[in-house]
Amino acid sequence: MQSMLDAPGRVEIHGSDRAWRAGVLAAIMSTAGMSFGLARADTDPAYLSHIEAPSVSFFAKKAVVPNTDAAAGELMRRAGAQEIASTAVSVKPTVYPFAFPAGLTEDQVHDKVVQFVFSGRVMEPALGGPIRLQNNLVADVPKTETPISWSYVAKEQGRTGCTFLISDQHAPAIASLARATGLSTEAALEFAVMHESAHCAQQAETVTAAYDVMRHGRVLPERIASGMLGAQAEEAIANGKEAEVFMSGLLSGRSSRLSAERFADAFAMMALMAQNRIDGQQIEGLIAWRLGDAATHNTASFLAFVRDQVRREPSSLAAMQATSAPGFDAQAIAAFLRPQWNAFEKAELAARRESSEGLKDVLLSGMKARDAVAAQTVSPSAATLGRSVSSSN
């Protein structure tokens, strides 16, 4: 490691274990205390010019994650899950905790899901009814490593449901996040819940837009006006390609696309900032943690961008704070985040188009040069043959 740190021109970390990659990255940064840039083509290095070494603890206490609906509901109230979800603009989401203990058998999972779905307290999905909700939960419960949410259009007009899967089987991932960022395990757990709550808000608009396409053949104006579909989706709508963009989101009920992850991460980060529960080093740790993530979740450049925007406008952070529970104003955070998110992604799309056009120009110039050379390079025998044929006629 010493030789690598002596000349860190480019450091690559390979491995399929996400927690291991994040831990290695945090260890290197904590040891070296050095500045990091990013070699990814789709990331603006201007927002990653300096990341301070996070305060990393490899002995963070074990995360306590609830495994009962009552305890999960209390966690969600503490994290402001419904307040965050309610920042959706054109629809009204309702969040539901679905908690379960680790190690359930297949039959136990099935019985618990059926009891939850048919309890009468969960809104019925407009597509597929309760059986669709049941099938999705039965499939997701055994494989979830972190708290996740699943959004769907409800039968009640203008409503969406958002089911939270929370379990003590998620404790290792929460502890890993706490170690990598320097956050307390409690703050790391609430960050995860805030993140999924922001998905509930943004995905409520997205799945409803997809439902619009299915029912009306187009996305309704109120969905576009919400500012929560994302720059790429808005561009697709403008180009008449909304069907191919939205239908996959409707079927899955959640999104792993980078755009959605950026929105959710930034919302959760700002909620912790408004609560004064994350300091500067821990923000850098969060950015570094995302640097080591998969491409669909590498939100580092956008988190750094939002961090810088908040620093430039300190009054905006004051507007996000609240003395009453949950300790932040979700609507104020959403009002700040939506235009920042859209502006960042529109600039990214414009840069990609410019880069693409530049590449096309280079290729076109190369093809023209090749054709010109080919036209000038005519063999003598071919020229003679052409004249002889002509003269024989």
GROMACS .gro file of C-alpha atoms in nm:
model
  393
    1MET     CA    1   0.000   0.000   0.000
    2GLN     CA    2   0.288   0.238   0.076
    3SER     CA    3   0.419   0.227  -0.282
    4MET     CA    4   0.068   0.288  -0.412
    5LEU     CA    5   0.025   0.589  -0.186
    6ASP     CA    6   0.366   0.727  -0.283
    7ALA     CA    7   0.259   0.757  -0.647
    8PRO     CA    8  -0.120   0.752  -0.662
    9GLY     CA    9  -0.159   0.860  -1.024
   10ARG     CA   10  -0.446   0.617  -1.069
   11VAL     CA   11  -0.588   0.383  -0.810
   12GLU     CA   12  -0.831   0.110  -0.912
   13ILE     CA   13  -1.023  -0.109  -0.671
   14HIS     CA   14  -1.170  -0.428  -0.814
   15GLY     CA   15  -1.409  -0.674  -0.653
   16SER     CA   16  -1.773  -0.778  -0.654
   17ASP     CA   17  -1.833  -0.711  -0.283
   18ARG     CA   18  -1.966  -0.355  -0.256
   19ALA     CA   19  -1.902  -0.325   0.118
   20TRP     CA   20  -1.544  -0.448   0.074
   21ARG     CA   21  -1.476  -0.192  -0.203
   22ALA     CA   22  -1.617   0.091   0.007
   23GLY     CA   23  -1.412  -0.018   0.308
   24VAL     CA   24  -1.089  -0.034   0.108
   25LEU     CA   25  -1.152   0.310  -0.041
   26ALA     CA   26  -1.226   0.458   0.301
   27ALA     CA   27  -0.913   0.297   0.446
   28ILE     CA   28  -0.693   0.440   0.170
   29MET     CA   29  -0.839   0.786   0.211
   30SER     CA   30  -0.813   0.778   0.587
   31THR     CA   31  -0.452   0.664   0.569
   32ALA     CA   32  -0.339   0.895   0.292
   33GLY     CA   33  -0.546   1.204   0.363
   34MET     CA   34  -0.508   1.292  -0.002
   35SER     CA   35  -0.714   1.457  -0.275
   36PHE     CA   36  -0.902   1.237  -0.518
   37GLY     CA   37  -1.024   1.289  -0.870
   38LEU     CA   38  -1.233   1.058  -1.084
   39ALA     CA   39  -1.148   0.912  -1.421
   40ARG     CA   40  -1.506   0.828  -1.520
   41ALA     CA   41  -1.611   0.985  -1.850
   42ASP     CA   42  -1.959   1.077  -1.728
   43THR     CA   43  -1.847   1.259  -1.415
   44ASP     CA   44  -1.746   1.623  -1.404
   45PRO     CA   45  -1.418   1.631  -1.205
   46ALA     CA   46  -1.483   1.993  -1.113
   47TYR     CA   47  -1.720   1.871  -0.842
   48LEU     CA   48  -1.466   1.620  -0.712
   49SER     CA   49  -1.158   1.838  -0.702
   50HIS     CA   50  -1.102   1.785  -0.333
   51ILE     CA   51  -1.241   1.520  -0.102
   52GLU     CA   52  -1.104   1.525   0.250
   53ALA     CA   53  -1.027   1.199   0.426
   54PRO     CA   54  -1.343   1.088   0.608
   55SER     CA   55  -1.344   1.004   0.973
   56VAL     CA   56  -1.353   0.626   0.951
   57SER     CA   57  -1.413   0.386   1.237
   58PHE     CA   58  -1.363   0.017   1.173
   59PHE     CA   59  -1.510  -0.055   1.516
   60ALA     CA   60  -1.850   0.110   1.472
   61LYS     CA   61  -2.106  -0.055   1.694
   62LYS     CA   62  -2.345  -0.304   1.541
   63ALA     CA   63  -2.647  -0.147   1.371
   64VAL     CA   64  -2.983  -0.220   1.530
   65VAL     CA   65  -3.244  -0.251   1.256
   66PRO     CA   66  -3.607  -0.321   1.351
   67ASN     CA   67  -3.779  -0.640   1.241
   68THR     CA   68  -4.136  -0.567   1.353
   69ASP     CA   69  -4.389  -0.338   1.185
   70ALA     CA   70  -4.435  -0.134   1.502
   71ALA     CA   71  -4.062  -0.067   1.544
   72ALA     CA   72  -4.017  -0.005   1.171
   73GLY     CA   73  -4.307   0.240   1.178
   74GLU     CA   74  -4.141   0.430   1.462
   75LEU     CA   75  -3.813   0.442   1.266
   76MET     CA   76  -3.995   0.576   0.961
   77ARG     CA   77  -4.169   0.845   1.171
   78ARG     CA   78  -3.834   0.944   1.321
   79ALA     CA   79  -3.678   0.968   0.974
   80GLY     CA   80  -3.970   1.165   0.830
   81ALA     CA   81  -4.056   0.901   0.572
   82GLN     CA   82  -4.412   1.020   0.507
   83GLU     CA   83  -4.309   1.387   0.506
   84ILE     CA   84  -4.042   1.315   0.243
   85ALA     CA   85  -4.273   1.096   0.033
   86SER     CA   86  -4.535   1.372   0.042
   87THR     CA   87  -4.304   1.604  -0.151
   88ALA     CA   88  -4.440   1.439  -0.467
   89VAL     CA   89  -4.623   1.714  -0.655
   90SER     CA   90  -4.901   1.568  -0.871
   91VAL     CA   91  -4.986   1.257  -0.666
   92LYS     CA   92  -5.019   1.160  -0.299
   93PRO     CA   93  -4.799   0.868  -0.185
   94THR     CA   94  -4.863   0.671   0.134
   95VAL     CA   95  -4.577   0.478   0.295
   96TYR     CA   96  -4.620   0.137   0.459
   97PRO     CA   97  -4.362  -0.044   0.672
   98PHE     CA   98  -4.319  -0.413   0.602
   99ALA     CA   99  -4.073  -0.546   0.858
  100PHE     CA  100  -3.953  -0.902   0.892
  101PRO     CA  101  -3.689  -1.093   1.089
  102ALA     CA  102  -3.388  -1.247   0.919
  103GLY     CA  103  -3.386  -1.617   0.843
  104LEU     CA  104  -3.750  -1.672   0.750
  105THR     CA  105  -3.830  -1.990   0.560
  106GLU     CA  106  -4.004  -1.970   0.224
  107ASP     CA  107  -4.338  -2.064   0.383
  108GLN     CA  108  -4.294  -1.809   0.660
  109VAL     CA  109  -4.219  -1.534   0.406
  110HIS     CA  110  -4.529  -1.627   0.207
  111ASP     CA  111  -4.754  -1.627   0.515
  112LYS     CA  112  -4.620  -1.295   0.642
  113VAL     CA  113  -4.658  -1.127   0.302
  114VAL     CA  114  -5.013  -1.256   0.255
  115GLN     CA  115  -5.109  -1.131   0.601
  116PHE     CA  116  -4.965  -0.786   0.519
  117VAL     CA  117  -5.113  -0.753   0.169
  118PHE     CA  118  -5.464  -0.862   0.266
  119SER     CA  119  -5.472  -0.681   0.601
  120GLY     CA  120  -5.694  -0.406   0.461
  121ARG     CA  121  -5.451  -0.128   0.559
  122VAL     CA  122  -5.257  -0.125   0.231
  123MET     CA  123  -5.391   0.043  -0.083
  124GLU     CA  124  -5.450  -0.197  -0.370
  125PRO     CA  125  -5.233  -0.158  -0.682
  126ALA     CA  126  -5.420  -0.042  -0.993
  127LEU     CA  127  -5.235  -0.297  -1.203
  128GLY     CA  128  -5.239  -0.661  -1.096
  129GLY     CA  129  -5.418  -0.593  -0.769
  130PRO     CA  130  -5.297  -0.738  -0.437
  131ILE     CA  131  -5.150  -1.045  -0.606
  132ARG     CA  132  -4.893  -0.826  -0.784
  133LEU     CA  133  -4.792  -0.667  -0.454
  134GLN     CA  134  -4.775  -1.010  -0.295
  135ASN     CA  135  -4.555  -1.155  -0.569
  136ASN     CA  136  -4.312  -0.863  -0.558
  137LEU     CA  137  -4.272  -0.880  -0.181
  138VAL     CA  138  -4.231  -1.259  -0.177
  139ALA     CA  139  -3.956  -1.226  -0.439
  140ASP     CA  140  -3.778  -0.936  -0.266
  141VAL     CA  141  -3.779  -1.039   0.101
  142PRO     CA  142  -3.512  -1.312   0.088
  143LYS     CA  143  -3.261  -1.116  -0.123
  144THR     CA  144  -3.270  -0.764   0.022
  145GLU     CA  145  -2.944  -0.648   0.181
  146THR     CA  146  -3.056  -0.293   0.263
  147PRO     CA  147  -3.391  -0.124   0.329
  148ILE     CA  148  -3.573  -0.084  -0.003
  149SER     CA  149  -3.904   0.058  -0.117
  150TRP     CA  150  -4.149  -0.049  -0.387
  151SER     CA  151  -4.381   0.212  -0.542
  152TYR     CA  152  -4.703   0.145  -0.730
  153VAL     CA  153  -5.003   0.332  -0.868
  154ALA     CA  154  -5.302   0.271  -0.641
  155LYS     CA  155  -5.659   0.212  -0.754
  156GLU     CA  156  -5.759   0.532  -0.577
  157GLN     CA  157  -5.718   0.815  -0.826
  158GLY     CA  158  -5.418   1.037  -0.767
  159ARG     CA  159  -5.270   0.802  -0.505
  160THR     CA  160  -4.964   0.579  -0.493
  161GLY     CA  161  -4.847   0.324  -0.239
  162CYS     CA  162  -4.489   0.279  -0.125
  163THR     CA  163  -4.397  -0.031   0.072
  164PHE     CA  164  -4.076  -0.029   0.281
  165LEU     CA  165  -3.893  -0.356   0.337
  166ILE     CA  166  -3.699  -0.331   0.665
  167SER     CA  167  -3.526  -0.617   0.845
  168ASP     CA  168  -3.246  -0.694   1.086
  169GLN     CA  169  -3.087  -0.879   0.794
  170HIS     CA  170  -2.996  -0.528   0.670
  171ALA     CA  171  -2.778  -0.458   0.976
  172PRO     CA  172  -2.442  -0.549   0.813
  173ALA     CA  173  -2.499  -0.306   0.524
  174ILE     CA  174  -2.595  -0.024   0.764
  175ALA     CA  175  -2.287  -0.091   0.979
  176SER     CA  176  -2.073  -0.087   0.663
  177LEU     CA  177  -2.216   0.252   0.564
  178ALA     CA  178  -2.144   0.387   0.914
  179ARG     CA  179  -1.784   0.264   0.900
  180ALA     CA  180  -1.722   0.405   0.553
  181THR     CA  181  -1.868   0.751   0.622
  182GLY     CA  182  -1.807   0.809   0.991
  183LEU     CA  183  -2.181   0.844   1.056
  184SER     CA  184  -2.331   0.688   1.367
  185THR     CA  185  -2.519   0.365   1.298
  186GLU     CA  186  -2.843   0.544   1.390
  187ALA     CA  187  -2.777   0.823   1.139
  188ALA     CA  188  -2.668   0.569   0.874
  189LEU     CA  189  -2.994   0.376   0.921
  190GLU     CA  190  -3.204   0.691   0.897
  191PHE     CA  191  -3.007   0.800   0.589
  192ALA     CA  192  -3.113   0.473   0.424
  193VAL     CA  193  -3.477   0.531   0.521
  194MET     CA  194  -3.466   0.895   0.403
  195HIS     CA  195  -3.309   0.777   0.075
  196GLU     CA  196  -3.591   0.528   0.014
  197SER     CA  197  -3.852   0.787   0.117
  198ALA     CA  198  -3.718   1.021  -0.151
  199HIS     CA  199  -3.755   0.732  -0.395
  200CYS     CA  200  -4.118   0.705  -0.282
  201ALA     CA  201  -4.173   1.070  -0.382
  202GLN     CA  202  -3.985   1.068  -0.710
  203GLN     CA  203  -4.095   0.721  -0.817
  204ALA     CA  204  -4.456   0.810  -0.739
  205GLU     CA  205  -4.437   1.062  -1.022
  206THR     CA  206  -4.248   0.821  -1.250
  207VAL     CA  207  -4.476   0.518  -1.212
  208THR     CA  208  -4.782   0.743  -1.251
  209ALA     CA  209  -4.631   0.890  -1.568
  210ALA     CA  210  -4.590   0.536  -1.696
  211TYR     CA  211  -4.953   0.467  -1.608
  212ASP     CA  212  -5.047   0.780  -1.804
  213VAL     CA  213  -4.871   0.640  -2.110
  214MET     CA  214  -5.054   0.311  -2.076
  215ARG     CA  215  -5.397   0.471  -2.035
  216HIS     CA  216  -5.370   0.784  -2.247
  217GLY     CA  217  -5.077   0.720  -2.479
  218ARG     CA  218  -4.888   1.018  -2.333
  219VAL     CA  219  -4.760   1.161  -2.007
  220LEU     CA  220  -5.010   1.408  -1.863
  221PRO     CA  221  -4.898   1.773  -1.824
  222GLU     CA  222  -4.916   1.773  -1.443
  223ARG     CA  223  -4.656   1.497  -1.430
  224ILE     CA  224  -4.418   1.693  -1.651
  225ALA     CA  225  -4.481   2.012  -1.451
  226SER     CA  226  -4.388   1.831  -1.127
  227GLY     CA  227  -4.019   1.860  -1.210
  228MET     CA  228  -3.966   1.512  -1.066
  229LEU     CA  229  -3.937   1.295  -1.375
  230GLY     CA  230  -3.575   1.386  -1.441
  231ALA     CA  231  -3.404   1.558  -1.732
  232GLN     CA  232  -3.361   1.237  -1.934
  233ALA     CA  233  -3.729   1.149  -1.902
  234GLU     CA  234  -3.834   1.501  -1.997
  235GLU     CA  235  -3.611   1.482  -2.306
  236ALA     CA  236  -3.765   1.146  -2.398
  237ILE     CA  237  -4.114   1.297  -2.368
  238ALA     CA  238  -4.012   1.590  -2.587
  239ASN     CA  239  -3.882   1.343  -2.848
  240GLY     CA  240  -4.193   1.123  -2.836
  241LYS     CA  241  -4.010   0.829  -2.677
  242GLU     CA  242  -4.184   0.823  -2.341
  243ALA     CA  243  -4.324   0.472  -2.381
  244GLU     CA  244  -3.986   0.299  -2.396
  245VAL     CA  245  -3.855   0.504  -2.103
  246PHE     CA  246  -4.147   0.472  -1.863
  247MET     CA  247  -4.285   0.123  -1.912
  248SER     CA  248  -3.987  -0.051  -1.751
  249GLY     CA  249  -4.029   0.170  -1.444
  250LEU     CA  250  -4.398   0.087  -1.418
  251LEU     CA  251  -4.329  -0.285  -1.420
  252SER     CA  252  -4.044  -0.279  -1.168
  253GLY     CA  253  -4.194  -0.029  -0.922
  254ARG     CA  254  -3.850   0.110  -0.844
  255SER     CA  255  -3.556   0.245  -1.034
  256SER     CA  256  -3.185   0.171  -1.021
  257ARG     CA  257  -3.115   0.443  -1.273
  258LEU     CA  258  -2.848   0.691  -1.175
  259SER     CA  259  -3.086   0.986  -1.203
  260ALA     CA  260  -3.321   0.849  -0.936
  261GLU     CA  261  -3.031   0.755  -0.709
  262ARG     CA  262  -2.892   1.107  -0.731
  263PHE     CA  263  -3.223   1.256  -0.622
  264ALA     CA  264  -3.261   1.013  -0.331
  265ASP     CA  265  -2.903   1.044  -0.205
  266ALA     CA  266  -2.903   1.424  -0.218
  267PHE     CA  267  -3.238   1.446  -0.041
  268ALA     CA  268  -3.120   1.220   0.242
  269MET     CA  269  -2.789   1.406   0.273
  270MET     CA  270  -2.964   1.744   0.299
  271ALA     CA  271  -3.213   1.609   0.553
  272LEU     CA  272  -2.922   1.505   0.776
  273MET     CA  273  -2.757   1.843   0.716
  274ALA     CA  274  -3.075   2.023   0.822
  275GLN     CA  275  -3.082   1.811   1.138
  276ASN     CA  276  -2.713   1.893   1.206
  277ARG     CA  277  -2.640   1.519   1.215
  278ILE     CA  278  -2.373   1.507   0.944
  279ASP     CA  279  -2.056   1.716   0.946
  280GLY     CA  280  -1.821   1.816   0.664
  281GLN     CA  281  -1.594   1.515   0.695
  282GLN     CA  282  -1.888   1.276   0.699
  283ILE     CA  283  -2.026   1.440   0.384
  284GLU     CA  284  -1.688   1.377   0.219
  285GLY     CA  285  -1.706   1.021   0.349
  286LEU     CA  286  -2.049   0.978   0.190
  287ILE     CA  287  -1.917   1.107  -0.142
  288ALA     CA  288  -1.616   0.875  -0.120
  289TRP     CA  289  -1.845   0.581  -0.037
  290ARG     CA  290  -2.045   0.644  -0.355
  291LEU     CA  291  -1.722   0.676  -0.557
  292GLY     CA  292  -1.661   0.308  -0.495
  293ASP     CA  293  -2.012   0.206  -0.598
  294ALA     CA  294  -2.153   0.060  -0.918
  295ALA     CA  295  -2.217   0.297  -1.210
  296THR     CA  296  -2.594   0.303  -1.149
  297HIS     CA  297  -2.535   0.425  -0.790
  298ASN     CA  298  -2.223   0.640  -0.828
  299THR     CA  299  -2.384   0.967  -0.724
  300ALA     CA  300  -2.058   1.120  -0.600
  301SER     CA  301  -2.033   1.405  -0.850
  302PHE     CA  302  -2.391   1.517  -0.786
  303LEU     CA  303  -2.351   1.499  -0.408
  304ALA     CA  304  -2.042   1.716  -0.436
  305PHE     CA  305  -2.233   1.957  -0.660
  306VAL     CA  306  -2.520   1.986  -0.409
  307ARG     CA  307  -2.275   2.026  -0.121
  308ASP     CA  308  -2.115   2.319  -0.304
  309GLN     CA  309  -2.451   2.476  -0.387
  310VAL     CA  310  -2.559   2.466  -0.022
  311ARG     CA  311  -2.228   2.623   0.081
  312ARG     CA  312  -2.285   2.904  -0.167
  313GLU     CA  313  -2.639   2.962  -0.038
  314PRO     CA  314  -2.628   2.918   0.341
  315SER     CA  315  -2.975   3.071   0.375
  316SER     CA  316  -3.115   2.771   0.185
  317LEU     CA  317  -2.995   2.535   0.460
  318ALA     CA  318  -3.157   2.755   0.724
  319ALA     CA  319  -3.486   2.728   0.535
  320MET     CA  320  -3.461   2.347   0.546
  321GLN     CA  321  -3.433   2.333   0.925
  322ALA     CA  322  -3.729   2.285   1.157
  323THR     CA  323  -3.768   2.271   1.534
  324SER     CA  324  -4.051   2.019   1.520
  325ALA     CA  325  -4.021   1.653   1.423
  326PRO     CA  326  -3.860   1.521   1.211
  327GLY     CA  327  -3.617   1.813   1.244
  328PHE     CA  328  -3.622   1.925   0.880
  329ASP     CA  329  -3.865   2.084   0.635
  330ALA     CA  330  -3.910   1.823   0.360
  331GLN     CA  331  -4.092   2.065   0.130
  332ALA     CA  332  -3.808   2.319   0.157
  333ILE     CA  333  -3.552   2.049   0.076
  334ALA     CA  334  -3.755   1.938  -0.226
  335ALA     CA  335  -3.796   2.297  -0.348
  336PHE     CA  336  -3.419   2.344  -0.334
  337LEU     CA  337  -3.329   2.003  -0.478
  338ARG     CA  338  -3.559   1.974  -0.779
  339PRO     CA  339  -3.410   2.264  -0.982
  340GLN     CA  340  -3.053   2.168  -0.883
  341TRP     CA  341  -3.111   1.807  -0.994
  342ASN     CA  342  -3.266   1.908  -1.325
  343ALA     CA  343  -3.003   2.174  -1.400
  344PHE     CA  344  -2.718   1.931  -1.327
  345GLU     CA  345  -2.861   1.657  -1.549
  346LYS     CA  346  -2.953   1.894  -1.832
  347ALA     CA  347  -2.595   2.023  -1.835
  348GLU     CA  348  -2.475   1.661  -1.837
  349LEU     CA  349  -2.701   1.576  -2.132
  350ALA     CA  350  -2.584   1.885  -2.322
  351ALA     CA  351  -2.221   1.790  -2.262
  352ARG     CA  352  -2.286   1.437  -2.388
  353ARG     CA  353  -2.457   1.568  -2.700
  354GLU     CA  354  -2.169   1.804  -2.766
  355SER     CA  355  -1.920   1.523  -2.717
  356SER     CA  356  -2.124   1.296  -2.943
  357GLU     CA  357  -2.148   1.561  -3.214
  358GLY     CA  358  -1.775   1.619  -3.189
  359LEU     CA  359  -1.710   1.248  -3.231
  360LYS     CA  360  -1.942   1.239  -3.533
  361ASP     CA  361  -1.752   1.530  -3.690
  362VAL     CA  362  -1.421   1.352  -3.637
  363LEU     CA  363  -1.553   1.029  -3.787
  364LEU     CA  364  -1.710   1.213  -4.082
  365SER     CA  365  -1.385   1.400  -4.149
  366GLY     CA  366  -1.195   1.073  -4.136
  367MET     CA  367  -1.433   0.909  -4.382
  368LYS     CA  368  -1.406   1.205  -4.621
  369ALA     CA  369  -1.026   1.197  -4.602
  370ARG     CA  370  -1.024   0.822  -4.668
  371ASP     CA  371  -1.255   0.860  -4.968
  372ALA     CA  372  -1.042   1.142  -5.107
  373VAL     CA  373  -0.726   0.932  -5.080
  374ALA     CA  374  -0.903   0.634  -5.239
  375ALA     CA  375  -1.021   0.850  -5.530
  376GLN     CA  376  -0.669   0.975  -5.598
  377THR     CA  377  -0.504   0.634  -5.570
  378VAL     CA  378  -0.607   0.470  -5.899
  379SER     CA  379  -0.380   0.192  -6.033
  380PRO     CA  380  -0.226   0.237  -6.382
  381SER     CA  381  -0.362  -0.095  -6.503
  382ALA     CA  382  -0.714   0.003  -6.406
  383ALA     CA  383  -0.677   0.334  -6.592
  384THR     CA  384  -0.544   0.162  -6.905
  385LEU     CA  385  -0.821  -0.097  -6.893
  386GLY     CA  386  -1.079   0.177  -6.876
  387ARG     CA  387  -0.937   0.353  -7.185
  388SER     CA  388  -0.909   0.032  -7.385
  389VAL     CA  389  -1.273  -0.056  -7.324
  390SER     CA  390  -1.374   0.288  -7.427
  391SER     CA  391  -1.166   0.283  -7.746
  392SER     CA  392  -1.299  -0.057  -7.853
  393ASN     CA  393  -1.649   0.086  -7.856
   0.00000   0.00000   0.00000
